[in-house]
Short mmCIF file of C-alpha atoms in Angstrom, two decimals:
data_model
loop_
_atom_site.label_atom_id
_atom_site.label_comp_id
_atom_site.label_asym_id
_atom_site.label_seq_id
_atom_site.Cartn_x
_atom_site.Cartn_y
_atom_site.Cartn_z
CA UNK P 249 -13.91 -11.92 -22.05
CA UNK P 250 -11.16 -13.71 -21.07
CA UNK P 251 -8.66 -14.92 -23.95
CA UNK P 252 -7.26 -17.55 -21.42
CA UNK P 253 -8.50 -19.83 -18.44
CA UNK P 254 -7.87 -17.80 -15.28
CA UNK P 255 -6.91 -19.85 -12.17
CA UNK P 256 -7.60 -18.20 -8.82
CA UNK P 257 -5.77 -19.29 -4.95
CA UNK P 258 -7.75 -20.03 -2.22
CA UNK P 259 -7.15 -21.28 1.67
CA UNK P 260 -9.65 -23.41 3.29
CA UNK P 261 -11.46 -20.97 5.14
CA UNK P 262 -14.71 -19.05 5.40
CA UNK P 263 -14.08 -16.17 4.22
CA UNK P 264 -13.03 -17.28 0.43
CA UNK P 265 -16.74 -17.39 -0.12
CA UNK P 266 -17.06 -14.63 -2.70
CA UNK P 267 -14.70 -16.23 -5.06
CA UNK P 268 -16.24 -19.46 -4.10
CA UNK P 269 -19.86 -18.97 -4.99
CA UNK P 270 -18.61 -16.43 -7.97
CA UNK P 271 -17.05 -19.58 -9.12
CA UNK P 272 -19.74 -22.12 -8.44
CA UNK P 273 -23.10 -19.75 -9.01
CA UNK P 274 -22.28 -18.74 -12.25
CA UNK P 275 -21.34 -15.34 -11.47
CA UNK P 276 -17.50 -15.61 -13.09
CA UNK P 277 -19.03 -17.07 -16.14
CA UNK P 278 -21.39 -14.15 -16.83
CA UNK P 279 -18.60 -11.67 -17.10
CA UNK P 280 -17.44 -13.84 -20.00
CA UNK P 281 -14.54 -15.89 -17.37
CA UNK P 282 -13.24 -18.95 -17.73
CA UNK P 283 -12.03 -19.47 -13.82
CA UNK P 284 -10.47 -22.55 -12.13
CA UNK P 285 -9.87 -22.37 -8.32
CA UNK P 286 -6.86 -23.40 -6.72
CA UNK P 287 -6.79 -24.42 -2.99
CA UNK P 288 -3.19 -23.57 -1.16
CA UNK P 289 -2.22 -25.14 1.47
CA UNK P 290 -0.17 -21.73 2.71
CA UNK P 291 -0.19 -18.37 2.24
CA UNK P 292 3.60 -18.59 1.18
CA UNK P 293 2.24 -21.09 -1.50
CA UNK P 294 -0.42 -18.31 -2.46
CA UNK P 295 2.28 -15.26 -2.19
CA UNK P 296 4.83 -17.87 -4.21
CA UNK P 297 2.23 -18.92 -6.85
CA UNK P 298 1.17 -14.70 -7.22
CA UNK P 299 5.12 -14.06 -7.74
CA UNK P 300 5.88 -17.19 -10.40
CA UNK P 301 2.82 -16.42 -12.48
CA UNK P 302 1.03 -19.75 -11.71
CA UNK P 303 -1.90 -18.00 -9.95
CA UNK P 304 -3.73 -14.73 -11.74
CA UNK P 305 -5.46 -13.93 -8.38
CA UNK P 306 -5.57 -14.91 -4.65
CA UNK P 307 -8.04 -14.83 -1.52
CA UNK P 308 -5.27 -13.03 0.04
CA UNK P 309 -3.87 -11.84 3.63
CA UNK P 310 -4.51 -8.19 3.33
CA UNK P 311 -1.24 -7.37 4.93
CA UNK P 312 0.31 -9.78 2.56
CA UNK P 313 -0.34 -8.01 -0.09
CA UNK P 314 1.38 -4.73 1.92
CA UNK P 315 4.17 -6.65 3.38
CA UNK P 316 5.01 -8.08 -0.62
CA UNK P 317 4.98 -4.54 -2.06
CA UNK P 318 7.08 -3.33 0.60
CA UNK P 319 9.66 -6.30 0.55
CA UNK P 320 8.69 -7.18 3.78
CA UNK P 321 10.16 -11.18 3.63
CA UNK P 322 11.84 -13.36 1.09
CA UNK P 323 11.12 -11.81 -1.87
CA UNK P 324 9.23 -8.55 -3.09
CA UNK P 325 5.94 -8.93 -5.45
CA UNK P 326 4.18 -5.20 -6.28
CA UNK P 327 1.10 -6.57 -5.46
CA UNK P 328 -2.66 -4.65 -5.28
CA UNK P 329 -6.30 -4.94 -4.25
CA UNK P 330 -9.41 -3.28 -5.14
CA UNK P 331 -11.65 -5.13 -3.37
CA UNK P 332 -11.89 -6.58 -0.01
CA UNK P 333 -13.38 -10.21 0.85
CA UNK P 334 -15.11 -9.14 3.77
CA UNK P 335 -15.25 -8.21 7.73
CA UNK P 336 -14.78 -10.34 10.44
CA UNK P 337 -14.52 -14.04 10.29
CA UNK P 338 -11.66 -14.75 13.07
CA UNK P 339 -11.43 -15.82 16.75
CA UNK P 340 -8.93 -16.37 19.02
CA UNK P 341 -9.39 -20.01 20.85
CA UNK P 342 -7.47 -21.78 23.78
CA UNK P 343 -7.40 -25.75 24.57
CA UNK P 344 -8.90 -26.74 26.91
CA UNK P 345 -5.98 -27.23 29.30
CA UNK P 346 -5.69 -23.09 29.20
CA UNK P 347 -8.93 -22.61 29.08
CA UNK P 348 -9.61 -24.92 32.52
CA UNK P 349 -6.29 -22.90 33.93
CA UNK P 350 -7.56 -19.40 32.93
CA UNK P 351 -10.66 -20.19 34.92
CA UNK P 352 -8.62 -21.41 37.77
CA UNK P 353 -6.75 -18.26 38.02
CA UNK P 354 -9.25 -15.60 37.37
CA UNK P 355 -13.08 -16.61 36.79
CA UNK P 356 -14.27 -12.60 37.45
CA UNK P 357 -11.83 -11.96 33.89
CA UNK P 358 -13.26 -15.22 32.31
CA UNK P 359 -16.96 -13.64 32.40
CA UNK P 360 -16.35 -11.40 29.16
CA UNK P 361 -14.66 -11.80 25.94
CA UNK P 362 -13.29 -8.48 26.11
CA UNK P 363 -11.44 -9.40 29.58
CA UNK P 364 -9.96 -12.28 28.78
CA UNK P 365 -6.47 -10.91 28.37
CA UNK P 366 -6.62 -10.21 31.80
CA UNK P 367 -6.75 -13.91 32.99
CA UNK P 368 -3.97 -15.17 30.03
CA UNK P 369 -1.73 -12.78 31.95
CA UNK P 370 -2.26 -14.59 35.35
CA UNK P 371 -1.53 -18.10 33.38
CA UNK P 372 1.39 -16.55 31.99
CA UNK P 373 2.34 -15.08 35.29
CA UNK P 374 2.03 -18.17 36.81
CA UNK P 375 3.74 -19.90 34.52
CA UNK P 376 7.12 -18.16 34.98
CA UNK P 377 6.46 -17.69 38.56
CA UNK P 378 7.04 -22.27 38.31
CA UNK P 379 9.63 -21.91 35.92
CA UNK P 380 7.47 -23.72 33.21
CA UNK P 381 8.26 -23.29 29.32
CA UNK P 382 6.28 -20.09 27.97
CA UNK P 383 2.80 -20.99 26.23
CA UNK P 384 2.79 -21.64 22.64
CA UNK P 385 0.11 -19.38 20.79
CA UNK P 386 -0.32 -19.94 16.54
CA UNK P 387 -1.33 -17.98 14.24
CA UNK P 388 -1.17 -18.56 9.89
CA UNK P 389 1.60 -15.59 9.25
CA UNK P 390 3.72 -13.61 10.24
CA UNK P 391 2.35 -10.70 8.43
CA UNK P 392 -1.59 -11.34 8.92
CA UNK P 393 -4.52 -9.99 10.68
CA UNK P 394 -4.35 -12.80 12.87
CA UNK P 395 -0.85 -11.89 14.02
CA UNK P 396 -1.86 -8.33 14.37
CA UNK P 397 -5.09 -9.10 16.32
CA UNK P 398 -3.18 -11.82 18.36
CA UNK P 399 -0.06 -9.46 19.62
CA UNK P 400 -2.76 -6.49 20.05
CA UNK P 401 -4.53 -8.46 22.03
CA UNK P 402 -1.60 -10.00 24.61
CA UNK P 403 -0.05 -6.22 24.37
CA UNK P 404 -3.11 -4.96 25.64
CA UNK P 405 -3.13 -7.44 28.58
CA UNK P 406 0.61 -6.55 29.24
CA UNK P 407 1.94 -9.87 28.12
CA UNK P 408 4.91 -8.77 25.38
CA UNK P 409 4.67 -11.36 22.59
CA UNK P 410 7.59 -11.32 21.69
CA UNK P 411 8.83 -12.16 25.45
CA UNK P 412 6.13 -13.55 27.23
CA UNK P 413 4.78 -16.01 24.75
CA UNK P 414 5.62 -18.57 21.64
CA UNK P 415 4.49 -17.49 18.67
CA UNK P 416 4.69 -20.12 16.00
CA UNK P 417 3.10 -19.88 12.45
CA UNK P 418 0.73 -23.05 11.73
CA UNK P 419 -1.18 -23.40 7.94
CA UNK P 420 -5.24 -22.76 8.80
CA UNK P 421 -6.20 -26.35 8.16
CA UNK P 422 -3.20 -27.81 10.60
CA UNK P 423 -4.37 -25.76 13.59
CA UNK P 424 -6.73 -27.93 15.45
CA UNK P 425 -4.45 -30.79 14.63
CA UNK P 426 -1.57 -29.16 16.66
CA UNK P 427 -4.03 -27.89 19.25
CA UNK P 428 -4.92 -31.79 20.08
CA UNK P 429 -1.50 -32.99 19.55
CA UNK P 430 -0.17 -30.81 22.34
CA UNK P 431 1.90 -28.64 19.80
CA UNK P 432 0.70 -25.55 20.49
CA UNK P 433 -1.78 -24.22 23.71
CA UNK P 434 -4.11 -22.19 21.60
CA UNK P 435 -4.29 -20.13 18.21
CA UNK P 436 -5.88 -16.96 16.29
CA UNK P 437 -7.11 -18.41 12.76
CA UNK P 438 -10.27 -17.90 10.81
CA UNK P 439 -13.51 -20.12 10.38
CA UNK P 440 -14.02 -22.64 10.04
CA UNK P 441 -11.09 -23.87 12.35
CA UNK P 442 -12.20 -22.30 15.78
CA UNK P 443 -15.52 -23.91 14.98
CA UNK P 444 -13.90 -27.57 14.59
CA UNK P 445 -11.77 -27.34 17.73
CA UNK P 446 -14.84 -26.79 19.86
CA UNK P 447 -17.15 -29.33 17.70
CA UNK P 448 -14.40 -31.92 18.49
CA UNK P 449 -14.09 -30.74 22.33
CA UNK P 450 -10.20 -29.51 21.93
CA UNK P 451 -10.76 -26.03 22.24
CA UNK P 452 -13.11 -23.17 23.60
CA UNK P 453 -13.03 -19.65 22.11
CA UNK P 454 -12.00 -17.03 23.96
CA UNK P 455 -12.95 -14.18 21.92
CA UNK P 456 -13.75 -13.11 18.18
CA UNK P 457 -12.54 -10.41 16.12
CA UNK P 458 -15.28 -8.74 16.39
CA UNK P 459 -14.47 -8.56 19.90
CA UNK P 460 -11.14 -6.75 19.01
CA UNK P 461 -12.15 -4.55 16.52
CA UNK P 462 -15.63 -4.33 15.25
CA UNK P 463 -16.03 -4.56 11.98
CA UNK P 464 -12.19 -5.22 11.30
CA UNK P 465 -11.02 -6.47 7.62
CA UNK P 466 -9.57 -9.27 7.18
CA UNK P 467 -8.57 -11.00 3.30
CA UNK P 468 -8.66 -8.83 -0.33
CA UNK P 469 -8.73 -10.53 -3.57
CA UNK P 470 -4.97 -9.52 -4.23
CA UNK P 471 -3.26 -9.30 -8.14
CA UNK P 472 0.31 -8.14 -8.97
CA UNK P 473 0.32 -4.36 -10.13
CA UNK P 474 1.34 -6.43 -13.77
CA UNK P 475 -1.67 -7.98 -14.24
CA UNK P 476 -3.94 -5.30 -13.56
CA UNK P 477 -2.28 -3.27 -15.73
CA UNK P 478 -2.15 -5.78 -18.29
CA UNK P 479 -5.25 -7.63 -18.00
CA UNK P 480 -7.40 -3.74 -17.25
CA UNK P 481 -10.83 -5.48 -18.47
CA UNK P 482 -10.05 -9.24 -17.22
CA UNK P 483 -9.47 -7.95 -13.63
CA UNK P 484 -12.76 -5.79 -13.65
CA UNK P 485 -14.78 -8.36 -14.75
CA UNK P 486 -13.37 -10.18 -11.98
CA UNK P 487 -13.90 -7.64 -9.31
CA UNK P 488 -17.37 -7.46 -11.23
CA UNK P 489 -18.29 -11.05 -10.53
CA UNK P 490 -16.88 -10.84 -6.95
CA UNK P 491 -18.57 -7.82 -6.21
CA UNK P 492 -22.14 -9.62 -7.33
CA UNK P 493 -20.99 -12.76 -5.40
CA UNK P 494 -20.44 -10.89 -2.11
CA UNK P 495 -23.40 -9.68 -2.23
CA UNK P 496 -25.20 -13.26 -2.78
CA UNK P 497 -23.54 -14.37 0.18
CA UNK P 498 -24.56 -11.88 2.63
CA UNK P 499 -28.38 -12.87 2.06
CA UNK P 500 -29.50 -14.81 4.99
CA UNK P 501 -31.53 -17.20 3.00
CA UNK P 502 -28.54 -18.45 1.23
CA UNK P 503 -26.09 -18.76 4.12
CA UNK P 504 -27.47 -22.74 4.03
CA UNK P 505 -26.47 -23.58 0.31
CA UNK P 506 -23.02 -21.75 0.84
CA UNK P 507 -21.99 -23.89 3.65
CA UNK P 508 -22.46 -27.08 1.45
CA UNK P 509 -20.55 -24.95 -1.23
CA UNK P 510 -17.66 -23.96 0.75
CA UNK P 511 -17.65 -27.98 2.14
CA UNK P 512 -17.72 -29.40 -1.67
CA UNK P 513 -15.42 -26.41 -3.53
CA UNK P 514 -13.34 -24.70 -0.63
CA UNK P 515 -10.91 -27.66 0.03
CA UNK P 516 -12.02 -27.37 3.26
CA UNK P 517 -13.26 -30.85 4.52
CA UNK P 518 -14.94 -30.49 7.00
CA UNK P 519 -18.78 -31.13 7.86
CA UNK P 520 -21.23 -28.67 6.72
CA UNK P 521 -21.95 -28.47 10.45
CA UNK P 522 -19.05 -26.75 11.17
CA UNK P 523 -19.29 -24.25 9.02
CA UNK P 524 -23.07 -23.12 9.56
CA UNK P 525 -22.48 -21.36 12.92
CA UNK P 526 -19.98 -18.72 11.61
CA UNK P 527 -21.98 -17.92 8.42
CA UNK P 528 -25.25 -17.73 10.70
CA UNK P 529 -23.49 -15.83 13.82
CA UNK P 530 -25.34 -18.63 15.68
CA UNK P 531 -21.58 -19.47 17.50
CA UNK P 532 -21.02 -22.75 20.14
CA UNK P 533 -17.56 -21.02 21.46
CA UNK P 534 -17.05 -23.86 24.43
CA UNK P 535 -17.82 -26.60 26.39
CA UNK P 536 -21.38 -27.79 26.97
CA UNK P 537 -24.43 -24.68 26.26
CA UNK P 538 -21.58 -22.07 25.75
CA UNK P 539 -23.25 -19.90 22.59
CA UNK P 540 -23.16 -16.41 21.33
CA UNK P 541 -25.17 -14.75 18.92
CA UNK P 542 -22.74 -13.06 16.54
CA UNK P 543 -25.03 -11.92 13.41
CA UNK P 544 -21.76 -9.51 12.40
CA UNK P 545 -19.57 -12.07 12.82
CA UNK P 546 -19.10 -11.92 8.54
CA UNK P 547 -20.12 -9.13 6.64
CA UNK P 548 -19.24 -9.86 2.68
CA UNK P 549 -21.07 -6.92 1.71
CA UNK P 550 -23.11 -5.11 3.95
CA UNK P 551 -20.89 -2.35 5.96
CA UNK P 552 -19.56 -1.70 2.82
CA UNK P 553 -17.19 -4.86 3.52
CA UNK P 554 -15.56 -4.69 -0.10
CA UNK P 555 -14.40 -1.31 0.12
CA UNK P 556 -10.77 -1.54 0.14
CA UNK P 557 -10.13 1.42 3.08
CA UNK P 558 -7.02 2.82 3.16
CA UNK P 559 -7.18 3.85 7.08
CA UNK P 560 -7.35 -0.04 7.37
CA UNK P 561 -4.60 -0.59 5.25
CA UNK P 562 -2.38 2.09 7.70
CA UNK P 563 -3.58 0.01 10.99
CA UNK P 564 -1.44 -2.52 9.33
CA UNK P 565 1.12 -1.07 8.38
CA UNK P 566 1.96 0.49 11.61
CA UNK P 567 1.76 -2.53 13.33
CA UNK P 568 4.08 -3.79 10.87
CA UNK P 569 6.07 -0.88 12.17
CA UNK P 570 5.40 -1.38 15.70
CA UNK P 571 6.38 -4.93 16.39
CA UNK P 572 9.34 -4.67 13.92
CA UNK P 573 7.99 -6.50 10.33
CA UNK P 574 9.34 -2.97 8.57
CA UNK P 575 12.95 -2.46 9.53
CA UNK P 576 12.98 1.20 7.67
CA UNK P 577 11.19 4.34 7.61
CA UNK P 578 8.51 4.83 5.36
CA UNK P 579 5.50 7.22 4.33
CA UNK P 580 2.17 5.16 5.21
CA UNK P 581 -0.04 7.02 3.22
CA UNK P 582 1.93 6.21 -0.18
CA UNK P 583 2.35 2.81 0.91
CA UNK P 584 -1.33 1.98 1.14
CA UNK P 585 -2.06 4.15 -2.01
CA UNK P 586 0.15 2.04 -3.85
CA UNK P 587 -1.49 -1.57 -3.01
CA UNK P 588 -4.92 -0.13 -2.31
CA UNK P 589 -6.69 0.94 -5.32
CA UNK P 590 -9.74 2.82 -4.10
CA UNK P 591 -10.68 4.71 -7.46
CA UNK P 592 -10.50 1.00 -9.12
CA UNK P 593 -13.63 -0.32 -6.65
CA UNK P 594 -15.28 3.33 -6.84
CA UNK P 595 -15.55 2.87 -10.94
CA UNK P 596 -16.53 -0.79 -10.81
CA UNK P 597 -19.32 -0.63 -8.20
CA UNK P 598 -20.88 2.08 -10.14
CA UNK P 599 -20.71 -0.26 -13.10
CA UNK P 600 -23.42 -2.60 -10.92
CA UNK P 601 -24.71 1.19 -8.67
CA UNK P 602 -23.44 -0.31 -5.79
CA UNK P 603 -23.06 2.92 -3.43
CA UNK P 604 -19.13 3.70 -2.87
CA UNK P 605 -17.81 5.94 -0.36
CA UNK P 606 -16.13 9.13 -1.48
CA UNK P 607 -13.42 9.65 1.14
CA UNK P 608 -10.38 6.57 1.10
CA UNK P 609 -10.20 6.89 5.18
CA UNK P 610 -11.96 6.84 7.92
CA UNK P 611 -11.55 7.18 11.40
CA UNK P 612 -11.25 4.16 13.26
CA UNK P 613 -12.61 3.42 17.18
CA UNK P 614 -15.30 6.12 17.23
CA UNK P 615 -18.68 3.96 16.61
CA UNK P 616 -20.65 1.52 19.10
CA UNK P 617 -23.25 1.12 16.62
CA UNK P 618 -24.47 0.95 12.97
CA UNK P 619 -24.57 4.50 11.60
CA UNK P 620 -24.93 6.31 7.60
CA UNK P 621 -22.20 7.72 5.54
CA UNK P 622 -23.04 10.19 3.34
CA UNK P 623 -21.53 9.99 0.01
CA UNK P 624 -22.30 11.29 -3.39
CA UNK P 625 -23.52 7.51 -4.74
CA UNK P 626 -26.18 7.29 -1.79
CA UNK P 627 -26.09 6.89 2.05
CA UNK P 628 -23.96 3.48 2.83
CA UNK P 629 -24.16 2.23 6.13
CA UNK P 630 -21.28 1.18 8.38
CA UNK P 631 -21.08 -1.13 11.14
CA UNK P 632 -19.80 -0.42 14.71
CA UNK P 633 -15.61 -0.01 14.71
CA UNK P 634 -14.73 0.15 18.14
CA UNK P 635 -11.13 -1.30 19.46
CA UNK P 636 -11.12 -3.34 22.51
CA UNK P 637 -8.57 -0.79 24.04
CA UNK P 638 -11.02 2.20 23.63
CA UNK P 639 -8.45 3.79 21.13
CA UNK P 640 -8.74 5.63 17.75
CA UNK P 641 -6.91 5.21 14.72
CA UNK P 642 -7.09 7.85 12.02
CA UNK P 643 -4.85 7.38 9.02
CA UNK P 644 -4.37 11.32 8.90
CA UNK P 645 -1.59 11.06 11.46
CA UNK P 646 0.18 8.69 9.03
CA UNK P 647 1.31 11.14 6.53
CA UNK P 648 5.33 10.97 7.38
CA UNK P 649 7.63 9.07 7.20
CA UNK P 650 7.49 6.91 10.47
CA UNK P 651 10.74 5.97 12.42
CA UNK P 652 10.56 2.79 13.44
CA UNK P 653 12.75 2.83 16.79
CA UNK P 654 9.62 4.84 18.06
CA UNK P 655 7.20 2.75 17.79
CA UNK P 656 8.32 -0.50 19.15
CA UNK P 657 7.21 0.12 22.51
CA UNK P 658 4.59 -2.28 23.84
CA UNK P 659 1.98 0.68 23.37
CA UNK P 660 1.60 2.49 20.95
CA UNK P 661 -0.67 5.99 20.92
CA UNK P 662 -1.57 8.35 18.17
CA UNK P 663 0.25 11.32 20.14
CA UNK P 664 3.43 9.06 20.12
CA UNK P 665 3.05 8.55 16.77
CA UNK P 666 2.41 12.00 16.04
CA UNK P 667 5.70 12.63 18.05
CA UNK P 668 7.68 10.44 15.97
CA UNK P 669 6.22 12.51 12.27
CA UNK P 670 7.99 15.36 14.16
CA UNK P 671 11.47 14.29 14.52
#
């Protein structure tokens, strides 16, 4: 198929599986694809690799891949996606230190994942009550999920991030490094590294994305608009193979076998012990017996997890919008039509009948629990989407052009938004 080796960028993390075990079962090969993978130590070296030509395709920051096409940073890359890596996969974890202090200061908020917030805020309170230096909180961009889920989370507990708190930007495999070193007081990054900081009693999580959004998304395999409309056949078999791959990986009985693959072919180096717990939802989140069963905490296929949404794609935007990453107006709706390429996934998975949804967007927030889409392929279903502020998010109220100067308020609601399509 391919008149050329192909080399594809990955970060040591989790969720690269798909392109992993595509790579390693076989499954790149059989659509004719001669692929090499190339672990990154950044996601600037992965945006920067994308943009110079030295990298065909990336395990890629889903807002990255916005943020690029919008010129959002140094340099602007037309970038695309038909298919998403997955759902879930991240968690938000404190040292110890914090974790010992939030406990201190509010045990009643420490009982539940989802109230957590509440007892960072009486840290932080306290904290500037003593006149001590703010804490220092990491996450692995700027323009990530784990930014996003990071500042929705401290906005929701009234801390401003911007204000309140460090943010500093720390590469995925340096994390728990910092964490020990005193560098930073916690971080939001995905698995394995949350895992590793508890294994090696530096950290305890304090909550998972699943806790802040069910079901949220998380990386896409991410191309520049040139190459897919170059290489039309080379990037389908690749979405192809992934496609297949996700699916292999979301089979319980082989969540063993990738663990030692992502530990041998991931650059990830770590013990395969490490990375078990996320891939089984089997979770040690903290000192001593501290466990929770998450089964969802991945989904690479089931939930329709490679469905490139668009209403996800306009979460992120806005909170590009909201916390000031976008310094214009723009219309949403194009923006996310233009990097995610919906019709692209609906062909390919009928190439292999995977069922594909017929709508781009859904409403967001609405579901507690599992529940069927209709669509004209077959009934899909969908996991649970809830937020951990109760709100919804439908992409529908996206269809102007947004002013920014309205939306950089510390909360954001869909009638304010709605107010600011009006003037």
């Amino acid at each position: 198929m391919s008149a050329r080796p192909l080399r594809i960028g990955i970060t040591p993390l989790c969720d690269s599986a798909p392109i992993v075990v595509a790579a390693q079962r076989g499954f790149f090969a059989e659509e004719g694809l001669d692929v090499s993978l190339s672990p990154e130590p950044s996601w600037a070296n992965i945006r920067d690799k994308l943009a110079a030509g030295a990298l065909d395709a990336a395990h890629l920051l889903a807002p990255l891949a916005l943020a690029s096409t919008l010129g959002v940073g140094p340099l602007q890359l037309p970038l695309g996606s038909a298919l998403s890596l997955g759902l879930g996969g991240n968690a938000i974890t404190a040292s110890l230190p914090l974790w010992k202090h939030m406990q201190e200061l509010a045990p009643e908020a420490m009982a539940q994942p989802r109230t957590r917030g509440r007892a960072l805020a009486a840290v932080v309170a306290a904290r500037r009550a003593a006149g001590a230096p703010p804490l220092r909180l990491a996450t692995v961009f700027p323009v990530s999920m784990h930014s996003y889920e990071l500042r929705f989370w401290l906005a929701d507990a009234g801390i401003a991030p911007d204000r309140d708190v460090r943010l500093l930007v720390v590469p995925p495999p340096r994390m728990v490094a910092e964490l020990e070193a005193g560098s930073i007081d916690g971080f939001c990054v995905g698995e394995p590294w949350n895992s590793v900081a508890v294994l090696r009693g530096s950290g305890a999580m304090l909550l998972t994305k699943h806790d802040l959004w069910n079901g949220a998304p998380e990386k896409v395999l991410g191309v520049t608009r040139a190459f897919a409309e170059e290489e039309d056949a080379v990037h389908r078999a690749l979405l192809r193979a992934v496609m297949r791959a996700a699916r292999w990986c979301d089979e319980p009985e082989n969540r063993p076998l990738l663990a030692r693959l992502l530990a041998r072919h991931a650059g990830i180096e770590v013990p395969v012990e490490a990375l078990l717990p996320c891939l089984s939802g089997e979770l040690r989140v903290g000192p001593g017996p501290m466990m929770r069963h998450l089964p969802e905490f991945h989904a690479f296929d089931r939930y329709a997890a490679t469905f490139p949404w668009r209403s996800h794609a306009a979460w992120m935007i806005v909170q590009m919008l909201r916390w000031g990453h976008v310094e214009k107006s723009l219309d949403v709706r194009a923006a996310c039509e233009a990097v995610y390429w919906t019709e692209l996934h609906r062909e390919v998975a009928a190439e292999l009948g995977i069922p594909r949804p017929d709508a781009d967007e859904k409403i967001e927030g609405v579901h507690a629990a599992p529940w069927m889409l209709a669509s004209r392929s077959g009934p899909i279903e969908l996991g649970p989407d809830l937020l951990l502020d109760g709100s919804e998010f439908d992409a529908r109220h996206c269809t102007a052009s947004l002013a920014t100067s309205r939306i950089h308020a510390m909360r954001v609601s869909l009638d304010e938004l709605e107010a600011a399509q009006r003037t």
